[in-house]
Every structure is written in C-alpha cells, then in structure tokens.
Amino acid sequence: VKPSATFRKKELQALIEHEIGVHMVTTMNSSEQNLKVFNLGLPINTLTQEGLAILAEYLSGNLTLSRLRKLALRVIAVDMMCSGADFVECFNQLKNKYDVEPNLAFNITTRIYRGGGFTKDYLYLSGFVKVLRFWENQNDLKPLLIGKTSIDFYNVIDEMIGREMVSPPKYVTRSFEETQTDKVNPIYDYILSGLK
C-alpha cells in the first residue's frame, strides 16, 4: 500500500476482510496442517481464495457497488486483452462504451496489460459467484479455510477433517460466522442474482 494512499472507512473494512479475514486466515491455518500442500495451494486455489475474499467483503457489508463495478470492468479488460485488443483499444472501450472515467480506465488497463498481461483479475468475479452460490446452498465455508484450498475439493477436504487427517481451521473469517445481514443490501442481491 502506498504511504500516500487514502481510504474511505468502508474501503478499509473491505480490505481488512479481504486480506486479513481470508488471505491471512488461510495462510495461518495452512501452517497448522501437517500436509504442506495446503500451504502451497491446491490446483485452482486462486479462484476459491479470491472468491472467499470477495464474499467476506460482501457478507461483512463492505462490498460497494463501485468495487463490484471495478471487478466487472477488470473482467471486460482481461477478455479484451485475451481477444487481441491492444492497450489503447481496451482503454478507449472502457472509456467510451462503458463510460469509465479516464483515470480509472487507465488504471484498469494498466493493471491488466502490465508485464505482458495479467489475467488473474478475471478470477475475482467468477470466484466470487462460485463461492456465493455455494454459500447460498447452505454449505459450511469453514473447511475451505484450512489453507489454500479449492472449492472443487470441498468434499475431500471435509472428509479429511472428519477423519482427522487434517485439522479444522483454527482461525475463521468473522463474516462467515456472523453474517451481518442488515448490511447486505437487497439491491446487491438482485445484481448478484444476475451474475453467472
């Protein structure tokens, strides 16, 4: 984080939920496991980790419409890059077609095109949708917190915890235990119901 960076309270809370509530929690829990694969990360763990992190922002009432829009714009930019658009085409498309303010369009385009292409941002929104749908089906998220896990291996992880082959998570994301439903907005629910 830049020393000169400033944050609104809600942005700071979202950052805490995301970075500490999920990424730090899963890192600390992975160090409790005898199987170090949970520290290194299971295949496709980034999708689940970022999905859990965005879900933590949402369930804590700190996911803003602005943040959700930014995530969607990053997906559009990654798709454009992968479809062969160059930096200028992507920037102009964000600015003109999606009415993105020039500084934000530049920041998103730079983020995506840096180092020859950065596609990880595509995973945040798709991971969020996958984890959100999983949570909506009343699944317990705690087994996914034992380390750098993947939702694709949920049943195996849950069975391993049941057989005491791995430890249950020592640390749990607060917003997964105490959903602050009064902060979850019905407008968000409507928007999120349309995501695939």
Phi, psi and omega in degrees: 000131179296139178302332182272358183294141175237147182226146168283160183303316182294322177295319179295316178298319178298317179297319178296313179300317184290303188281317181270312184297333178240300187297316179288320179300313181291328176294315180294319178294326180295330179288345178275350185269143174285329177276108186287353177299333179285344174273319179290320179114131175287161176305142178063025182290333182297320178302313181290316182299314180289326176297315177299320182294318178290322177299321178298320176300315183294309184293336178276356180081020184246006176275114182269160175297326178297316178295316179298319178297317179300318178299317179294320179295325177295322177297316178300316181295318178297316179299318178297315180300314181292339178270003174102001178292143176271178184306311184295318178299316180296312179304311182296321179297314179300316184290314188271312183282322185255005175055041179274134178303138187308317180297318179292318178301318179294315180298316179295313182297317178298316180301318184284321186270355183299145176059024179094354177137128183233098187267356182303327182299340177296331186282337185300308183288316180293324176294319178300313181298316181297314181289322178299313180297321178298314179295320180298335177274019175067025176280142178283124182277345187304318179303333180285351182265004183287349181170204180276082188259175175231138179301335179296340181250019184306310183298321179293315180298314180299319178294320179297323176294315179299325179273002181061031175278333174226157181277143172296162182296130177285324180247139182231139177299123186304316184291343176280336179268323185236073180300125181269073188298336178292340179266348179276121188272134178300333177295319178297316179304318180295313180298314183293332179294339179270353180280142179242000000 
